[in-house]
CSV table of C-alpha atoms in Angstrom, one decimal:
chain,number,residue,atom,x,y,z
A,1,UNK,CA,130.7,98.5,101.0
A,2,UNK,CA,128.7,97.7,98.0
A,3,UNK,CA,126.9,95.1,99.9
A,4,UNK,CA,125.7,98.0,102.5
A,5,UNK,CA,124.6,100.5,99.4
A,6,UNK,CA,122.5,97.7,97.7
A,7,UNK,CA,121.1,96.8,100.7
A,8,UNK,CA,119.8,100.3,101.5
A,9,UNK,CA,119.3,101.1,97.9
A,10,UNK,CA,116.9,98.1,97.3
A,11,UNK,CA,114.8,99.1,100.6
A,12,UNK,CA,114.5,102.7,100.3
A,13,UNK,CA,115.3,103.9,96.9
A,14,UNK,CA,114.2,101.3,94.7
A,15,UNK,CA,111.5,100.1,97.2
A,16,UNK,CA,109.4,97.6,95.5
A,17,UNK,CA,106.7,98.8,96.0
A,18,UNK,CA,107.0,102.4,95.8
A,19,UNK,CA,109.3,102.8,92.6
A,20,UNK,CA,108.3,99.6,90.9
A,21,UNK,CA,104.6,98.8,91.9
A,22,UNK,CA,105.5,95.3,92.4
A,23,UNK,CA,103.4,93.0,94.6
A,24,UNK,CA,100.3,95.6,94.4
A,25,UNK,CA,97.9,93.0,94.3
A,26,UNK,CA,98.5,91.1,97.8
A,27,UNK,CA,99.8,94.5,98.9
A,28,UNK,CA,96.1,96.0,99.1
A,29,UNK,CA,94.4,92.7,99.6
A,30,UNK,CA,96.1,91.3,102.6
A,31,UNK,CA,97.0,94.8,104.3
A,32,UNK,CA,93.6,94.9,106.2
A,33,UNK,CA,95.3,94.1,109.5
A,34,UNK,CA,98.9,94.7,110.7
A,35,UNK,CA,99.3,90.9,112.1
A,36,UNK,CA,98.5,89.4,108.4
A,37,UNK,CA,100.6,91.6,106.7
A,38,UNK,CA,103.4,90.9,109.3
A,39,UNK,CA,102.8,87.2,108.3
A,40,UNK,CA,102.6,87.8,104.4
A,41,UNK,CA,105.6,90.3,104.5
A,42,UNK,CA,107.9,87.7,106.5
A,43,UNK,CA,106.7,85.1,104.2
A,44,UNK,CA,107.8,87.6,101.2
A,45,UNK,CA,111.2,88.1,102.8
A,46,UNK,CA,111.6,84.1,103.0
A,47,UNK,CA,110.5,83.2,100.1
A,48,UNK,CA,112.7,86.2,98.0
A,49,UNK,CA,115.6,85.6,100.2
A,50,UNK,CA,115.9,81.1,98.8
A,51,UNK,CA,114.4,82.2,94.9
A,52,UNK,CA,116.5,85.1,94.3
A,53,UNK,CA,120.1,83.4,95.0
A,54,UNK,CA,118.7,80.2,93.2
A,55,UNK,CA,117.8,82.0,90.0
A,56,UNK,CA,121.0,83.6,90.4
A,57,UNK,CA,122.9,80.3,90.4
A,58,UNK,CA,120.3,79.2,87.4
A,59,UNK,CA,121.0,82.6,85.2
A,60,UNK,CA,124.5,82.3,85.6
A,61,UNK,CA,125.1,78.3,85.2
A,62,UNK,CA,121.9,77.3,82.7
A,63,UNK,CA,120.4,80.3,80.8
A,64,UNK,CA,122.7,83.4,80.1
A,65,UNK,CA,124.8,83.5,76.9
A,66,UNK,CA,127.8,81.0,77.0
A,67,UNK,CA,126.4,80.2,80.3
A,68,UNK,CA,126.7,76.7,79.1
A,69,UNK,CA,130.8,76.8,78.2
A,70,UNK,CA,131.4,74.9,82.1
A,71,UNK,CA,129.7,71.7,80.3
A,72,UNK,CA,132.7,72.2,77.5
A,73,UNK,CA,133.5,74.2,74.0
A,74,UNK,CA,130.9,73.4,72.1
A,75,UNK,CA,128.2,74.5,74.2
A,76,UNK,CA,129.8,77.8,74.7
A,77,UNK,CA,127.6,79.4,72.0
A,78,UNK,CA,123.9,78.2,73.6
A,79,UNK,CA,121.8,81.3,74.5
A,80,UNK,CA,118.8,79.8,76.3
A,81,UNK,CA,117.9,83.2,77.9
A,82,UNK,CA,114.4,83.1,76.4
A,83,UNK,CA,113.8,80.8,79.3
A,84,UNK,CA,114.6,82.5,81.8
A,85,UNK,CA,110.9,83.1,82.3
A,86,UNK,CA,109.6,79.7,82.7
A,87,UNK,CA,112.7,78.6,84.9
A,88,UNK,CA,112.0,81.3,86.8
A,89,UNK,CA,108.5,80.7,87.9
A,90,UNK,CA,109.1,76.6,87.9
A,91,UNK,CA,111.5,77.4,90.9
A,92,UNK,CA,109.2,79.6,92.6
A,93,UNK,CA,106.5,78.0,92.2
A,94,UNK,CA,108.3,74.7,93.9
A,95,UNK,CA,109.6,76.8,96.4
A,96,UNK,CA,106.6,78.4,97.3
A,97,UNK,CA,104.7,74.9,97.7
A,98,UNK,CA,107.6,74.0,99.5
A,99,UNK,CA,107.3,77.0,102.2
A,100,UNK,CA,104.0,76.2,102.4
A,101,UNK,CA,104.1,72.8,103.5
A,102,UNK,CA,106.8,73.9,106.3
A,103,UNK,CA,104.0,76.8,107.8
A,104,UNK,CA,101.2,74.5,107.6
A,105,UNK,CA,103.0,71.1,109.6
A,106,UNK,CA,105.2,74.0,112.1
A,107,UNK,CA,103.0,76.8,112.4
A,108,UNK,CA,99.0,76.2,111.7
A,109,UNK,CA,98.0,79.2,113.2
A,110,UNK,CA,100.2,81.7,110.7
A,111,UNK,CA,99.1,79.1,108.3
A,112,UNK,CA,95.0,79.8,109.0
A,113,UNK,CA,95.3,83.2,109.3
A,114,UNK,CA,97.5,83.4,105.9
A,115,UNK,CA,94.1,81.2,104.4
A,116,UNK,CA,94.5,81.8,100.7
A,117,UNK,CA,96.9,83.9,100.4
A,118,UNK,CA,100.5,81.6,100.6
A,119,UNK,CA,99.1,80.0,97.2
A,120,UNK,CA,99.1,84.3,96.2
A,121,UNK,CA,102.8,84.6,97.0
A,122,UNK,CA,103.6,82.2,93.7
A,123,UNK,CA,101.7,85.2,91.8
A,124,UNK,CA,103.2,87.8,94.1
A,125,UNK,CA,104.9,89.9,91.0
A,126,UNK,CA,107.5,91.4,93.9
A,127,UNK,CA,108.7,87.5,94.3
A,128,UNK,CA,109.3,86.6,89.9
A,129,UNK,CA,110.2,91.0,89.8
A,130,UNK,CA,113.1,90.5,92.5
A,131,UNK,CA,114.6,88.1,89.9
A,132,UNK,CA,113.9,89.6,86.9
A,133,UNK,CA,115.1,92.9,88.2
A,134,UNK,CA,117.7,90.8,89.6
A,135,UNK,CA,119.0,89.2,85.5
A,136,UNK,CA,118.7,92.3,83.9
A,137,UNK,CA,120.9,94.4,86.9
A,138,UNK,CA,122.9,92.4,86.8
A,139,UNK,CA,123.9,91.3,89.6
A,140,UNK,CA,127.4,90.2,90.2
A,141,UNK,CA,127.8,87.9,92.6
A,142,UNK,CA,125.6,84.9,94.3
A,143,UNK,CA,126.4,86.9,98.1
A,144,UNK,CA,124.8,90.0,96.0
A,145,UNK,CA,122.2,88.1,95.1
A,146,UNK,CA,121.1,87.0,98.5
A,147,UNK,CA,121.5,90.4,100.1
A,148,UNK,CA,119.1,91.5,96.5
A,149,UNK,CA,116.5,88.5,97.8
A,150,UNK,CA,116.8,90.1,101.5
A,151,UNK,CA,116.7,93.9,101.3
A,152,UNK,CA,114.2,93.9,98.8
A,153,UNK,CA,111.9,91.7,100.6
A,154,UNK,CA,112.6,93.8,103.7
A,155,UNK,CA,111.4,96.9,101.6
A,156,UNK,CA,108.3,95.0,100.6
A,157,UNK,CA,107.8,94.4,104.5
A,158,UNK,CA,108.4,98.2,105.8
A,159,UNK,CA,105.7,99.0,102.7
A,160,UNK,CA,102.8,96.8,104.0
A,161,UNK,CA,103.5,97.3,107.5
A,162,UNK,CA,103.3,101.0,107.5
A,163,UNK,CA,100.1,100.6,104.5
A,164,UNK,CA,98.5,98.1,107.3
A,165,UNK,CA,99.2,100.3,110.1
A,166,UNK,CA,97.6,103.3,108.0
A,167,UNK,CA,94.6,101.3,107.2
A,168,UNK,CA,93.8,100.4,110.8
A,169,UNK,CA,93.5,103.7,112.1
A,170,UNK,CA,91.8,105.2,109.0
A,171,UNK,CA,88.8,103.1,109.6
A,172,UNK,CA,88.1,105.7,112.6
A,173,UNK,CA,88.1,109.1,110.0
A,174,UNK,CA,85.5,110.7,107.6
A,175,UNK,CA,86.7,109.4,104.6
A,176,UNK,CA,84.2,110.5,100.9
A,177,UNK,CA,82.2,107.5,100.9
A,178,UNK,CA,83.5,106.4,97.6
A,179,UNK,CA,86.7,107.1,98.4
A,180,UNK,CA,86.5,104.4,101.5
A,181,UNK,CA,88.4,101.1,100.8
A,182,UNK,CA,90.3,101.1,98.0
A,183,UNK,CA,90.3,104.7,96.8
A,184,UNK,CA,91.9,106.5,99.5
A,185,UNK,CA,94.3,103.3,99.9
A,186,UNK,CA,96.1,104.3,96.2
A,187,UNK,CA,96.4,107.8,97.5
A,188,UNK,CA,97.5,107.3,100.5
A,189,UNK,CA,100.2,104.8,98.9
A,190,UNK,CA,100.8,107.6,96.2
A,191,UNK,CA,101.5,110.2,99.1
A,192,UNK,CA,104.0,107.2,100.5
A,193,UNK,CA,105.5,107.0,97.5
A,194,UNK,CA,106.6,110.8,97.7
A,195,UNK,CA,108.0,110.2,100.8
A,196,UNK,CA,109.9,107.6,99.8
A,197,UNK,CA,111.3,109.2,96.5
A,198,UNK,CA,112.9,111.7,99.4
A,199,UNK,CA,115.3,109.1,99.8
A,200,UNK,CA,116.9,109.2,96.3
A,201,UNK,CA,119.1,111.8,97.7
A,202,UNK,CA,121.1,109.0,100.2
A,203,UNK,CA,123.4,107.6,98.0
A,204,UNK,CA,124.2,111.1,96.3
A,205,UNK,CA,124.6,113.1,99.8
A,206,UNK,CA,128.0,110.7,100.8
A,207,UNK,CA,131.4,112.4,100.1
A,208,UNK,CA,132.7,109.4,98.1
A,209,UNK,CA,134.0,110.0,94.6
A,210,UNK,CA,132.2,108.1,92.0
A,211,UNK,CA,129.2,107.6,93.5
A,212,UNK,CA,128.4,111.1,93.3
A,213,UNK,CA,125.9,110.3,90.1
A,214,UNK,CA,124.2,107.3,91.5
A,215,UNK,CA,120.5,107.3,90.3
A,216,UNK,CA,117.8,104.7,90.6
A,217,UNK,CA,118.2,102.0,88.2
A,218,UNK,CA,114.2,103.1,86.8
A,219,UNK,CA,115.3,106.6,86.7
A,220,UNK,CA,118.4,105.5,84.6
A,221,UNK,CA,116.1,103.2,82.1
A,222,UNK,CA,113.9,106.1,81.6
A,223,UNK,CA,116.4,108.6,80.6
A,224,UNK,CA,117.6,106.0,78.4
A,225,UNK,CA,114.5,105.3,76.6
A,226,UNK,CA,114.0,109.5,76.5
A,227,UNK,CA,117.0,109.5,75.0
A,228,UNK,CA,116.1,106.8,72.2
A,229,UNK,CA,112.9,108.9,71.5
A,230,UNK,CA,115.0,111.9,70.5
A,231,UNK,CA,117.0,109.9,68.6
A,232,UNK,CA,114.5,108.5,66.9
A,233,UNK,CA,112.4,111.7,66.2
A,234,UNK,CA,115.8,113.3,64.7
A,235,UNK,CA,115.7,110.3,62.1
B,1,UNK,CA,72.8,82.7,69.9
B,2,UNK,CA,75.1,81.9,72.4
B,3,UNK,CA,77.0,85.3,71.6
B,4,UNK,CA,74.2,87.1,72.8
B,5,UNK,CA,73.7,85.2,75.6
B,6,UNK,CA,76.7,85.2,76.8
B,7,UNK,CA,77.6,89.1,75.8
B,8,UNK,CA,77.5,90.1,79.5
B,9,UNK,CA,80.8,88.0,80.3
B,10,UNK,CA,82.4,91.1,78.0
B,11,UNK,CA,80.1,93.8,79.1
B,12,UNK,CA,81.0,93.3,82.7
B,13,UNK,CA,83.6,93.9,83.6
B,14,UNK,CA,84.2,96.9,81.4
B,15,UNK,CA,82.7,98.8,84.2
B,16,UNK,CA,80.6,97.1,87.1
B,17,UNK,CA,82.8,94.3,87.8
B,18,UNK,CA,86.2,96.1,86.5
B,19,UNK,CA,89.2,93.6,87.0
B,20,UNK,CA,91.7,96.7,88.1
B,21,UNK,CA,89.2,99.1,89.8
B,22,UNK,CA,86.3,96.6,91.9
B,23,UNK,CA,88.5,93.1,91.6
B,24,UNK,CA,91.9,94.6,92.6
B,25,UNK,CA,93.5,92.1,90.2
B,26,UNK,CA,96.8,93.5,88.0
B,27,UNK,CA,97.5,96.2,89.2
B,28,UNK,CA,101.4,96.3,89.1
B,29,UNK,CA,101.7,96.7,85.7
B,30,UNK,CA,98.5,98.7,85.4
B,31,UNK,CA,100.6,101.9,87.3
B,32,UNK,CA,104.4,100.8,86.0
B,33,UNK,CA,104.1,100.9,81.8
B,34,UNK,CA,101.3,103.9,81.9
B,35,UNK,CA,103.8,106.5,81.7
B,36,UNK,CA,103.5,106.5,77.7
B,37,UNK,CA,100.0,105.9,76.3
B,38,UNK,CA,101.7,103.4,73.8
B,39,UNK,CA,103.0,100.9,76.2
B,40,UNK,CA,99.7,101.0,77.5
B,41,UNK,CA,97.5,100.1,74.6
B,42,UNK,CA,100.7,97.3,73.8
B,43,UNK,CA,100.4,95.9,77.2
B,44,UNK,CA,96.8,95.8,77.0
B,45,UNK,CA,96.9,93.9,73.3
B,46,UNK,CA,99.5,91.6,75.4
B,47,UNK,CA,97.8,90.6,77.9
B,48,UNK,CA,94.5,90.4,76.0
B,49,UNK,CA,96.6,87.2,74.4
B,50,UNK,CA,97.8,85.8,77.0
B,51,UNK,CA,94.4,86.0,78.8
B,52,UNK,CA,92.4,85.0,76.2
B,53,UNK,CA,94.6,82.1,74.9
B,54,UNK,CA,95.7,80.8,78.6
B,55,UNK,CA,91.6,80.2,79.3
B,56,UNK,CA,90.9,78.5,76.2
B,57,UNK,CA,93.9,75.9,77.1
B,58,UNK,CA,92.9,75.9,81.1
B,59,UNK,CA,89.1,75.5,80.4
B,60,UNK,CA,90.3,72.5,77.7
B,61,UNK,CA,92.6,70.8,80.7
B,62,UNK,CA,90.2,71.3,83.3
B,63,UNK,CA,89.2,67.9,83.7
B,64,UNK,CA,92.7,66.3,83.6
B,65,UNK,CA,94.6,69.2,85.9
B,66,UNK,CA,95.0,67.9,89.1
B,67,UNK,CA,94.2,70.6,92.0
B,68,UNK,CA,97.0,69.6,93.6
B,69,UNK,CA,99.2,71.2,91.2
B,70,UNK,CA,97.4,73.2,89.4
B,71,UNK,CA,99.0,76.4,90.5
B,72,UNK,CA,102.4,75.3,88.9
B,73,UNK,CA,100.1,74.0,85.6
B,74,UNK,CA,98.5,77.5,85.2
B,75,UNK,CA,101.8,79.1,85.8
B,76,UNK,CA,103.7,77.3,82.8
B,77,UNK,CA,101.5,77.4,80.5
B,78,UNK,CA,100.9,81.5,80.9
B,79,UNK,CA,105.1,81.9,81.3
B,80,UNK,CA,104.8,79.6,77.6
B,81,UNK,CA,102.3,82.5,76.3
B,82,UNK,CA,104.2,85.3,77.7
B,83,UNK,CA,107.6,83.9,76.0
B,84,UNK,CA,105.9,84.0,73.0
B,85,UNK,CA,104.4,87.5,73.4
B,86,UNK,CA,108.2,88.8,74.6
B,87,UNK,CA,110.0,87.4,71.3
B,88,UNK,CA,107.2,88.8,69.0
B,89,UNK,CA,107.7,92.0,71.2
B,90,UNK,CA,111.6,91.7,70.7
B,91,UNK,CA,111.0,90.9,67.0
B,92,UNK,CA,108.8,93.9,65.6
B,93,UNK,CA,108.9,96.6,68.5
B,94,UNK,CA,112.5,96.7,69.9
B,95,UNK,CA,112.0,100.1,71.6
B,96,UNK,CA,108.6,99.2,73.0
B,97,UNK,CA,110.1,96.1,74.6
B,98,UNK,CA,112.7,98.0,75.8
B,99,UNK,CA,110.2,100.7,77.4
B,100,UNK,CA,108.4,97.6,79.5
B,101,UNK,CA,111.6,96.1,80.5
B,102,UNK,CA,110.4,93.2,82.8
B,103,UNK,CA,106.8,93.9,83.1
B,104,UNK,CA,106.9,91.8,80.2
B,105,UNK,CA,107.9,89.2,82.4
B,106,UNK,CA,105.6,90.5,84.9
B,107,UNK,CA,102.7,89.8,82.8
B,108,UNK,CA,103.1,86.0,84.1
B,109,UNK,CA,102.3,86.9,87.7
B,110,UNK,CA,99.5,89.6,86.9
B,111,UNK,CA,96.8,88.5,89.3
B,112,UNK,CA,94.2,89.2,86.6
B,113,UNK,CA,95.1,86.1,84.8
B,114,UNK,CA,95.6,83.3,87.6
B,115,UNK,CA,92.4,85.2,89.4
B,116,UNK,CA,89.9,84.6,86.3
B,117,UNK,CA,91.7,80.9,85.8
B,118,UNK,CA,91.1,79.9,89.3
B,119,UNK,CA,87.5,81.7,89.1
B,120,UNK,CA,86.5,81.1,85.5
B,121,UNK,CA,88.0,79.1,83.2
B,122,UNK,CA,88.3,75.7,85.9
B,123,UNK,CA,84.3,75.7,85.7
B,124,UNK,CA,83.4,76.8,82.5
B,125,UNK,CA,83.5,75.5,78.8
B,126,UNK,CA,86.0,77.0,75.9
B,127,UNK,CA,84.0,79.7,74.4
B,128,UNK,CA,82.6,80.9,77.5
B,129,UNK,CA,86.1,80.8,78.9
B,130,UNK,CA,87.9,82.5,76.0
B,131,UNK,CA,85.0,85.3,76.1
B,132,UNK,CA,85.7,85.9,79.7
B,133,UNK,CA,89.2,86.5,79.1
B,134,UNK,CA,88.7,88.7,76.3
B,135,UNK,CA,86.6,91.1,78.3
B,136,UNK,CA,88.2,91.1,81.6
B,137,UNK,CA,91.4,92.1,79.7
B,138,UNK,CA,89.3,94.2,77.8
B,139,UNK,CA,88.5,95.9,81.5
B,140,UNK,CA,91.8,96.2,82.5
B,141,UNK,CA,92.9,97.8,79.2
B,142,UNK,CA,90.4,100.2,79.4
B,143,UNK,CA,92.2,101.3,82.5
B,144,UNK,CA,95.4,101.3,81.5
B,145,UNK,CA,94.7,103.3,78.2
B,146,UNK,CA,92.7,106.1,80.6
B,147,UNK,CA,95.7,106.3,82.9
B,148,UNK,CA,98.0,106.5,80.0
B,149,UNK,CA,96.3,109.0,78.4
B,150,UNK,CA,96.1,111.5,81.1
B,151,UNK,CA,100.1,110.8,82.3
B,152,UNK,CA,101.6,110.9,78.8
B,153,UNK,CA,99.3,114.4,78.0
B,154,UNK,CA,99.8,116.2,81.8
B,155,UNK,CA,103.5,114.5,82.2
B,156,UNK,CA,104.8,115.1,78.5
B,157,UNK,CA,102.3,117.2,76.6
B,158,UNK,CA,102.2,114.5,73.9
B,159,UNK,CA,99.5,111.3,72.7
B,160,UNK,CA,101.1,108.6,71.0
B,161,UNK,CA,104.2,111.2,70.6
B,162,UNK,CA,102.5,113.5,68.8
B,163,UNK,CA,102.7,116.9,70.5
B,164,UNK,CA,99.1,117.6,70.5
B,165,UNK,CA,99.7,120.8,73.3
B,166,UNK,CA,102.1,122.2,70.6
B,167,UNK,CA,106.4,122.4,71.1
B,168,UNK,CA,107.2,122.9,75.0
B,169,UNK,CA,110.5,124.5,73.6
B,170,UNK,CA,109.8,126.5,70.8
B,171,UNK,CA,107.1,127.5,72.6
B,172,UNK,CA,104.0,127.0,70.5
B,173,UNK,CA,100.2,125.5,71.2
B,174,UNK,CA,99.1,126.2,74.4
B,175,UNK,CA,103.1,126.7,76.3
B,176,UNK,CA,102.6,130.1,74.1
B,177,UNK,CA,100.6,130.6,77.1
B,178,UNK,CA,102.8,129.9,80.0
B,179,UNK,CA,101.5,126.1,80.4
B,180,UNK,CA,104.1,123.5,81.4
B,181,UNK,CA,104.4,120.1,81.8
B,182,UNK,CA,104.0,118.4,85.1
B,183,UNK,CA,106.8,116.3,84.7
B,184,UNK,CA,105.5,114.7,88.1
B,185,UNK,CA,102.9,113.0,86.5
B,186,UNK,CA,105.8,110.7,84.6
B,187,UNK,CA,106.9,109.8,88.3
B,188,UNK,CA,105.5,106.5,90.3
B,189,UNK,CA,103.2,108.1,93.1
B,190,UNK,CA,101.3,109.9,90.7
B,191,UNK,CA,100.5,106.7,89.0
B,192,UNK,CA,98.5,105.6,92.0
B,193,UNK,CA,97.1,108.3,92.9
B,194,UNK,CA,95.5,108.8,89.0
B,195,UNK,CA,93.7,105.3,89.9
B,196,UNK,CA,92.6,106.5,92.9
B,197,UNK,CA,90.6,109.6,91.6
B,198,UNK,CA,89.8,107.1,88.7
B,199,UNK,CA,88.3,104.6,91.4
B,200,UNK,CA,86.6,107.6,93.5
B,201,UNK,CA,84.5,108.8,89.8
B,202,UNK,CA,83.6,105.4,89.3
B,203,UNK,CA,82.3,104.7,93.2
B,204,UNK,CA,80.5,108.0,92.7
B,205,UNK,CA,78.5,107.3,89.7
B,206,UNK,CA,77.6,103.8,90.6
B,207,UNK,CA,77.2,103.8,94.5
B,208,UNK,CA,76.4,100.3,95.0
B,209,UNK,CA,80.3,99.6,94.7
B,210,UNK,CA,80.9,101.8,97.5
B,211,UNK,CA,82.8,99.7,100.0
B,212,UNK,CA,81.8,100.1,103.9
């Protein structure tokens, strides 16, 4: 059951890019043409599907506090968490050179029409934010993990897709000439983004106890920090 | 001398070549942390750093980096800068690190910083480098403070947390008059759809960045 609500809770309601902004930057430069951003999405799926569970396994077994305790007692007190960071990009950054040299020797032409842009996924903020969001969630299990890696990278895909799809067919209407390009590609994304926010209201519309007060882990961290403020004003 | 010479690598792209708004580079965290003016100008300062600093180093290795594996060099050595700019974060502005979470992080993988390594700071001296940095960072905080402003003033009615519009509940300032906040303007889409009216002023004034 939990696997199925964070599956459809990383895709719709916290889609990455639509609640978190993540992966903007390839987002609008690679979503010219639906078959490249078919390409780049897939590759985004891959790609978070191996790094996520990894820097699971890497969180839990290397960097959290008393993650250290299976090498014996008197590591049990290490807190290396401040590297979470660079471990974090060191194995995505392998992976991603990695990825690429499977495209390029089984697939040359996704490789040439990717061009530049495989090197981009390593700076692809939705592939190092699917972990980070993924360490401070905290995620429970490495199965979570994977289905995190997965469903959010699916989300990513659907976002590009439809963005790509949108583009394509724009080219053909009267757009404000200063609008054209990238202009009317934020709005339209913000107008997406509304859509999407529609879909906050899956996980409270079920008649199961409990879950009645699910909200979106961002919506959560801002009441949180709102709260804080008051706080701190009252002080 | 060379200051002036080299003044247009900061005057740029401040507006003609902008890094958010003509470059597309950073713009993830450009819409996440502008809820709240003060993250803004704090993740500008950041990234200023790490920009500024992280071209210095790359334009000092450029000669020994090999292009094989330069993507993994650049990326250690700005996750080593952005450590450094979390703890200092963590050590003097608890709540401010708190508001911007893992963009924080995210600063690592802001395009703006691996696009003006890979462009810049692999062919060009130091000081050239270091001035190029400055100023495209300069660029994208200039955009992050506009956006900021006008979310944190339409969304909450406040700058920096002061309540310049007056108290929404006791009713004072301008809600005396029946204004409210557009609490939508603290949401994502609205984020990107600020830039986008920010983009279509800019393409307006100066029409030669008018795409076709």
């Amino acid at each position: 059951m939990e696997h199925i609500e964070l599956f459809f809770k990383s895709i719709f309601i916290d889609n990455m890019v639509f609640a978190t902004f993540l992966g903007m930057c390839s987002y609008l430069a690679v979503s010219k043409k639906v078959a490249t951003a078919v390409g780049l999405g897939a590759a985004v799926i891959f790609v978070l599907a191996i790094t996520v569970p990894l820097n699971w396994l890497l969180d839990q077994y290397l960097l959290q506090p008393g993650a250290l305790s299976w090498l014996g007692e008197e590591y049990a007190d290490y807190d290396l968490s401040f590297l979470s960071f660079i471990m974090f990009i060191a194995t995505i950054a392998t992976m991603v050179q990695l990825v690429e040299i499977v495209v390029e020797k089984f697939s040359p032409a996704l490789y040439n029409s990717l061009g530049i842009f495989l090197p981009l996924i390593a700076v692809n903020c939705a592939i190092l934010g699917g972990s980070l969001f993924m360490q401070s969630r905290e995620i429970e299990s490495l199965g979570l993990a994977f289905n995190y890696g997965v469903s959010s990278g699916i989300g990513w895909f659907l976002a590009i897709l439809a963005i790509a799809a949108i583009r394509e067919k724009i080219r053909y209407s009267n757009v404000p000439p200063a609008l054209r390009g990238l202009g009317i590609t934020f709005i339209i994304t913000g107008l997406m983004a509304i859509g999407f926010m529609s879909f906050g209201g899956m996980l409270t519309g079920g008649g199961d106890t409990g879950k009645g007060n699910e909200m979106s882990q961002t919506a959560i961290d801002k009441i949180i920090v709102e709260v804080d403020k008051i706080d701190n004003s009252k002080n | 001398m060379g200051l002036f010479k080299d003044s247009n690598l900061i005057t740029d792209p401040l507006a003609d070549n902008n890094p958010v708004t003509i470059q597309v580079l950073g713009i993830c965290s450009a819409l996440a942390i502008t809820a709240e003016l003060e993250a803004s100008i704090v993740m500008a300062i950041a990234v200023m750093f790490v920009l500024g600093m992280g071209n210095v180093v790359i334009s000092l290795m450029r000669n020994i980096i090999p292009s094989k594996i330069r993507i993994i060099v650049q990326l250690i050595i700005v996750a080593a800068l952005v450590i450094i700019v979390d703890l200092v974060l963590k050590a003097f502005a608890y709540q401010l690190s708190k508001t911007l979470s893992v963009f924080v992080g995210l600063i690592i993988t802001n395009c703006i910083i691996m696009g003006r390594f890979e462009a810049f700071a692999l062919a060009n001296k130091p000081w050239r480098s270091f001035l190029d940095g400055i100023g495209n960072a300069a660029g994208y905080g200039i955009i992050l403070v506009i956006v900021g402003f006008f979310r944190e003033l339409l969304g909450s009615g406040t700058l920096l947390g002061f309540k310049v519009l007056g108290d929404s509940i006791e009713k004072t300032g301008v809600y005396a008059y029946g204004y409210e906040n557009n609490g939508f303007m603290l949401l994502a889409p609205m984020a990107l759809i600020t830039l986008g009216i920010i983009i279509w002023i800019q393409r307006n004034k100066n029409t030669a960045l008018i795409e076709d």
